[in-house]
mmCIF file of N, CA and C in Angstrom:
data_model
loop_
_atom_site.group_PDB
_atom_site.id
_atom_site.type_symbol
_atom_site.label_atom_id
_atom_site.label_comp_id
_atom_site.label_asym_id
_atom_site.label_seq_id
_atom_site.Cartn_x
_atom_site.Cartn_y
_atom_site.Cartn_z
ATOM 1 N N MET A 1 6.207 -22.278 12.909
ATOM 2 C CA MET A 1 6.218 -21.553 11.659
ATOM 3 C C MET A 1 6.211 -20.041 11.900
ATOM 4 N N LYS A 2 5.455 -19.612 12.923
ATOM 5 C CA LYS A 2 5.390 -18.171 13.162
ATOM 6 C C LYS A 2 6.719 -17.619 13.666
ATOM 7 N N TYR A 3 7.532 -18.477 14.295
ATOM 8 C CA TYR A 3 8.840 -18.028 14.770
ATOM 9 C C TYR A 3 9.800 -17.755 13.605
ATOM 10 N N PHE A 4 9.485 -18.285 12.458
ATOM 11 C CA PHE A 4 10.260 -18.017 11.255
ATOM 12 C C PHE A 4 9.693 -16.831 10.480
ATOM 13 N N LEU A 5 8.357 -16.737 10.422
ATOM 14 C CA LEU A 5 7.719 -15.715 9.592
ATOM 15 C C LEU A 5 7.766 -14.320 10.214
ATOM 16 N N ILE A 6 7.629 -14.224 11.530
ATOM 17 C CA ILE A 6 7.627 -12.900 12.166
ATOM 18 C C ILE A 6 8.975 -12.197 11.992
ATOM 19 N N PRO A 7 10.115 -12.849 12.240
ATOM 20 C CA PRO A 7 11.389 -12.164 11.955
ATOM 21 C C PRO A 7 11.564 -11.832 10.468
ATOM 22 N N LEU A 8 11.024 -12.684 9.609
ATOM 23 C CA LEU A 8 11.092 -12.420 8.174
ATOM 24 C C LEU A 8 10.302 -11.157 7.816
ATOM 25 N N ILE A 9 9.140 -10.983 8.437
ATOM 26 C CA ILE A 9 8.346 -9.773 8.218
ATOM 27 C C ILE A 9 9.120 -8.550 8.693
ATOM 28 N N ILE A 10 9.737 -8.650 9.846
ATOM 29 C CA ILE A 10 10.504 -7.526 10.391
ATOM 30 C C ILE A 10 11.662 -7.161 9.460
ATOM 31 N N ILE A 11 12.322 -8.158 8.921
ATOM 32 C CA ILE A 11 13.426 -7.904 7.982
ATOM 33 C C ILE A 11 12.908 -7.209 6.724
ATOM 34 N N PHE A 12 11.788 -7.686 6.165
ATOM 35 C CA PHE A 12 11.238 -7.073 4.955
ATOM 36 C C PHE A 12 10.779 -5.638 5.213
ATOM 37 N N VAL A 13 10.204 -5.392 6.375
ATOM 38 C CA VAL A 13 9.780 -4.029 6.708
ATOM 39 C C VAL A 13 11.001 -3.122 6.853
ATOM 40 N N ALA A 14 12.050 -3.620 7.488
ATOM 41 C CA ALA A 14 13.269 -2.819 7.639
ATOM 42 C C ALA A 14 13.886 -2.514 6.275
ATOM 43 N N LEU A 15 13.922 -3.497 5.391
ATOM 44 C CA LEU A 15 14.457 -3.269 4.050
ATOM 45 C C LEU A 15 13.599 -2.272 3.271
ATOM 46 N N THR A 16 12.285 -2.314 3.485
ATOM 47 C CA THR A 16 11.389 -1.355 2.844
ATOM 48 C C THR A 16 11.695 0.057 3.302
ATOM 49 N N VAL A 17 11.871 0.229 4.610
ATOM 50 C CA VAL A 17 12.158 1.560 5.156
ATOM 51 C C VAL A 17 13.519 2.061 4.666
ATOM 52 N N VAL A 18 14.512 1.191 4.640
ATOM 53 C CA VAL A 18 15.841 1.591 4.167
ATOM 54 C C VAL A 18 15.780 2.012 2.700
ATOM 55 N N SER A 19 15.065 1.264 1.883
ATOM 56 C CA SER A 19 14.933 1.627 0.465
ATOM 57 C C SER A 19 14.197 2.946 0.300
ATOM 58 N N LEU A 20 13.173 3.160 1.121
ATOM 59 C CA LEU A 20 12.425 4.409 1.060
ATOM 60 C C LEU A 20 13.314 5.593 1.418
ATOM 61 N N VAL A 21 14.078 5.473 2.485
ATOM 62 C CA VAL A 21 14.945 6.565 2.916
ATOM 63 C C VAL A 21 16.034 6.834 1.880
ATOM 64 N N ARG A 22 16.641 5.781 1.346
ATOM 65 C CA ARG A 22 17.668 5.976 0.318
ATOM 66 C C ARG A 22 17.088 6.631 -0.933
ATOM 67 N N GLY A 23 15.855 6.270 -1.301
ATOM 68 C CA GLY A 23 15.202 6.888 -2.450
ATOM 69 C C GLY A 23 14.904 8.357 -2.212
ATOM 70 N N ILE A 24 14.475 8.694 -1.002
ATOM 71 C CA ILE A 24 14.203 10.094 -0.665
ATOM 72 C C ILE A 24 15.493 10.905 -0.692
ATOM 73 N N ILE A 25 16.565 10.349 -0.162
ATOM 74 C CA ILE A 25 17.853 11.040 -0.180
ATOM 75 C C ILE A 25 18.330 11.261 -1.614
ATOM 76 N N ALA A 26 18.175 10.248 -2.460
ATOM 77 C CA ALA A 26 18.558 10.401 -3.875
ATOM 78 C C ALA A 26 17.685 11.455 -4.551
ATOM 79 N N PHE A 27 16.412 11.495 -4.191
ATOM 80 C CA PHE A 27 15.517 12.501 -4.762
ATOM 81 C C PHE A 27 15.948 13.900 -4.347
ATOM 82 N N LEU A 28 16.264 14.083 -3.088
ATOM 83 C CA LEU A 28 16.681 15.403 -2.615
ATOM 84 C C LEU A 28 17.997 15.842 -3.263
ATOM 85 N N ASN A 29 18.893 14.920 -3.490
ATOM 86 C CA ASN A 29 20.161 15.253 -4.148
ATOM 87 C C ASN A 29 19.977 15.549 -5.630
ATOM 88 N N SER A 30 19.111 14.821 -6.275
ATOM 89 C CA SER A 30 18.973 14.981 -7.719
ATOM 90 C C SER A 30 18.198 16.233 -8.094
ATOM 91 N N THR A 31 17.349 16.725 -7.248
ATOM 92 C CA THR A 31 16.584 17.915 -7.618
ATOM 93 C C THR A 31 17.496 19.122 -7.792
ATOM 94 N N LYS A 32 18.565 19.189 -7.041
ATOM 95 C CA LYS A 32 19.519 20.286 -7.195
ATOM 96 C C LYS A 32 20.220 20.199 -8.551
ATOM 97 N N GLU A 33 20.588 19.001 -8.947
ATOM 98 C CA GLU A 33 21.277 18.805 -10.224
ATOM 99 C C GLU A 33 20.335 19.010 -11.411
ATOM 100 N N ASP A 34 19.116 18.536 -11.274
ATOM 101 C CA ASP A 34 18.182 18.541 -12.399
ATOM 102 C C ASP A 34 17.751 19.935 -12.822
ATOM 103 N N LEU A 35 17.829 20.903 -11.940
ATOM 104 C CA LEU A 35 17.431 22.263 -12.305
ATOM 105 C C LEU A 35 18.368 22.875 -13.334
ATOM 106 N N ASN A 36 19.614 22.449 -13.355
ATOM 107 C CA ASN A 36 20.618 23.076 -14.216
ATOM 108 C C ASN A 36 21.111 22.191 -15.349
ATOM 109 N N ARG A 37 20.422 21.107 -15.674
ATOM 110 C CA ARG A 37 20.916 20.225 -16.726
ATOM 111 C C ARG A 37 19.923 20.127 -17.874
ATOM 112 N N ASP A 38 20.437 19.682 -19.001
ATOM 113 C CA ASP A 38 19.618 19.499 -20.192
ATOM 114 C C ASP A 38 18.888 18.163 -20.090
ATOM 115 N N PRO A 39 17.554 18.141 -20.206
ATOM 116 C CA PRO A 39 16.811 16.884 -20.069
ATOM 117 C C PRO A 39 17.097 15.865 -21.172
ATOM 118 N N SER A 40 17.613 16.305 -22.292
ATOM 119 C CA SER A 40 17.872 15.367 -23.383
ATOM 120 C C SER A 40 19.148 14.550 -23.159
ATOM 121 N N ASP A 41 19.861 14.819 -22.070
ATOM 122 C CA ASP A 41 21.088 14.064 -21.775
ATOM 123 C C ASP A 41 20.808 12.678 -21.223
ATOM 124 N N GLY A 42 19.568 12.388 -20.875
ATOM 125 C CA GLY A 42 19.225 11.088 -20.304
ATOM 126 C C GLY A 42 19.162 11.160 -18.794
ATOM 127 N N ALA A 43 19.000 10.016 -18.196
ATOM 128 C CA ALA A 43 18.852 9.936 -16.746
ATOM 129 C C ALA A 43 20.197 10.097 -16.052
ATOM 130 N N THR A 44 20.174 10.790 -14.927
ATOM 131 C CA THR A 44 21.396 10.951 -14.130
ATOM 132 C C THR A 44 21.559 9.741 -13.216
ATOM 133 N N ALA A 45 22.702 9.675 -12.567
ATOM 134 C CA ALA A 45 22.958 8.567 -11.640
ATOM 135 C C ALA A 45 21.974 8.595 -10.484
ATOM 136 N N ASN A 46 21.641 9.785 -10.011
ATOM 137 C CA ASN A 46 20.675 9.883 -8.911
ATOM 138 C C ASN A 46 19.276 9.465 -9.342
ATOM 139 N N GLN A 47 18.893 9.780 -10.572
ATOM 140 C CA GLN A 47 17.583 9.343 -11.061
ATOM 141 C C GLN A 47 17.524 7.832 -11.204
ATOM 142 N N LEU A 48 18.610 7.235 -11.657
ATOM 143 C CA LEU A 48 18.661 5.775 -11.749
ATOM 144 C C LEU A 48 18.614 5.144 -10.367
ATOM 145 N N LEU A 49 19.279 5.779 -9.399
ATOM 146 C CA LEU A 49 19.225 5.288 -8.023
ATOM 147 C C LEU A 49 17.815 5.413 -7.461
ATOM 148 N N GLN A 50 17.129 6.499 -7.780
ATOM 149 C CA GLN A 50 15.737 6.661 -7.349
ATOM 150 C C GLN A 50 14.865 5.531 -7.880
ATOM 151 N N ASN A 51 15.022 5.232 -9.157
ATOM 152 C CA ASN A 51 14.234 4.154 -9.767
ATOM 153 C C ASN A 51 14.545 2.810 -9.123
ATOM 154 N N LYS A 52 15.818 2.561 -8.865
ATOM 155 C CA LYS A 52 16.213 1.306 -8.246
ATOM 156 C C LYS A 52 15.640 1.180 -6.835
ATOM 157 N N MET A 53 15.699 2.268 -6.069
ATOM 158 C CA MET A 53 15.182 2.237 -4.703
ATOM 159 C C MET A 53 13.657 2.099 -4.690
ATOM 160 N N MET A 54 12.983 2.713 -5.657
ATOM 161 C CA MET A 54 11.528 2.571 -5.742
ATOM 162 C C MET A 54 11.162 1.125 -6.046
ATOM 163 N N PHE A 55 11.878 0.508 -6.958
ATOM 164 C CA PHE A 55 11.607 -0.893 -7.275
ATOM 165 C C PHE A 55 11.884 -1.773 -6.061
ATOM 166 N N ASN A 56 12.996 -1.510 -5.360
ATOM 167 C CA ASN A 56 13.313 -2.296 -4.163
ATOM 168 C C ASN A 56 12.245 -2.125 -3.095
ATOM 169 N N ARG A 57 11.759 -0.899 -2.926
ATOM 170 C CA ARG A 57 10.736 -0.658 -1.922
ATOM 171 C C ARG A 57 9.468 -1.435 -2.241
ATOM 172 N N ILE A 58 9.059 -1.407 -3.485
ATOM 173 C CA ILE A 58 7.864 -2.138 -3.886
ATOM 174 C C ILE A 58 8.066 -3.639 -3.725
ATOM 175 N N LYS A 59 9.238 -4.123 -4.079
ATOM 176 C CA LYS A 59 9.549 -5.553 -3.967
ATOM 177 C C LYS A 59 9.494 -6.010 -2.513
ATOM 178 N N TYR A 60 10.175 -5.280 -1.615
ATOM 179 C CA TYR A 60 10.205 -5.676 -0.211
ATOM 180 C C TYR A 60 8.843 -5.505 0.453
ATOM 181 N N GLN A 61 8.125 -4.490 0.056
ATOM 182 C CA GLN A 61 6.792 -4.281 0.600
ATOM 183 C C GLN A 61 5.868 -5.427 0.184
ATOM 184 N N GLY A 62 5.972 -5.834 -1.067
ATOM 185 C CA GLY A 62 5.176 -6.965 -1.537
ATOM 186 C C GLY A 62 5.531 -8.255 -0.823
ATOM 187 N N LEU A 63 6.824 -8.476 -0.606
ATOM 188 C CA LEU A 63 7.243 -9.676 0.113
ATOM 189 C C LEU A 63 6.727 -9.667 1.549
ATOM 190 N N ALA A 64 6.715 -8.500 2.180
ATOM 191 C CA ALA A 64 6.193 -8.397 3.542
ATOM 192 C C ALA A 64 4.696 -8.704 3.565
ATOM 193 N N VAL A 65 3.952 -8.200 2.592
ATOM 194 C CA VAL A 65 2.516 -8.457 2.534
ATOM 195 C C VAL A 65 2.236 -9.938 2.302
ATOM 196 N N VAL A 66 2.981 -10.552 1.408
ATOM 197 C CA VAL A 66 2.799 -11.987 1.146
ATOM 198 C C VAL A 66 3.136 -12.804 2.395
ATOM 199 N N THR A 67 4.187 -12.415 3.107
ATOM 200 C CA THR A 67 4.570 -13.127 4.318
ATOM 201 C C THR A 67 3.498 -12.986 5.398
ATOM 202 N N VAL A 68 2.913 -11.807 5.520
ATOM 203 C CA VAL A 68 1.816 -11.616 6.478
ATOM 204 C C VAL A 68 0.623 -12.473 6.084
ATOM 205 N N ALA A 69 0.327 -12.553 4.797
ATOM 206 C CA ALA A 69 -0.783 -13.392 4.333
ATOM 207 C C ALA A 69 -0.526 -14.858 4.657
ATOM 208 N N ILE A 70 0.696 -15.304 4.473
ATOM 209 C CA ILE A 70 1.039 -16.696 4.813
ATOM 210 C C ILE A 70 0.903 -16.921 6.314
ATOM 211 N N LEU A 71 1.359 -15.962 7.101
ATOM 212 C CA LEU A 71 1.263 -16.076 8.563
ATOM 213 C C LEU A 71 -0.198 -16.147 8.988
ATOM 214 N N LEU A 72 -1.047 -15.307 8.388
ATOM 215 C CA LEU A 72 -2.467 -15.352 8.722
ATOM 216 C C LEU A 72 -3.124 -16.657 8.270
ATOM 217 N N ALA A 73 -2.682 -17.186 7.148
ATOM 218 C CA ALA A 73 -3.246 -18.448 6.660
ATOM 219 C C ALA A 73 -2.908 -19.595 7.608
ATOM 220 N N PHE A 74 -1.703 -19.600 8.160
ATOM 221 C CA PHE A 74 -1.314 -20.657 9.084
ATOM 222 C C PHE A 74 -1.891 -20.463 10.475
ATOM 223 N N ALA A 75 -2.279 -19.221 10.797
ATOM 224 C CA ALA A 75 -2.828 -18.942 12.122
ATOM 225 C C ALA A 75 -4.257 -19.431 12.258
ATOM 226 N N ARG A 76 -4.929 -19.637 11.154
ATOM 227 C CA ARG A 76 -6.338 -20.082 11.217
ATOM 228 C C ARG A 76 -6.462 -21.550 11.382
#
């Protein structure tokens, strides 16, 4: 079972890091645009990407934590 769960944890951690980096890049790009736009226009594409990446990061991080909990439960 651990031979299945450990690679799964590694995949979830990698996806978490990728989502975090993509969210940071979207944040850095959107701050330049946001200084010169009207806030009543709604969310920009970069802001929507930031939200999506934040949700993905939380999702993958949660899956990694649950997988670690399952691995620890089977290890006992």
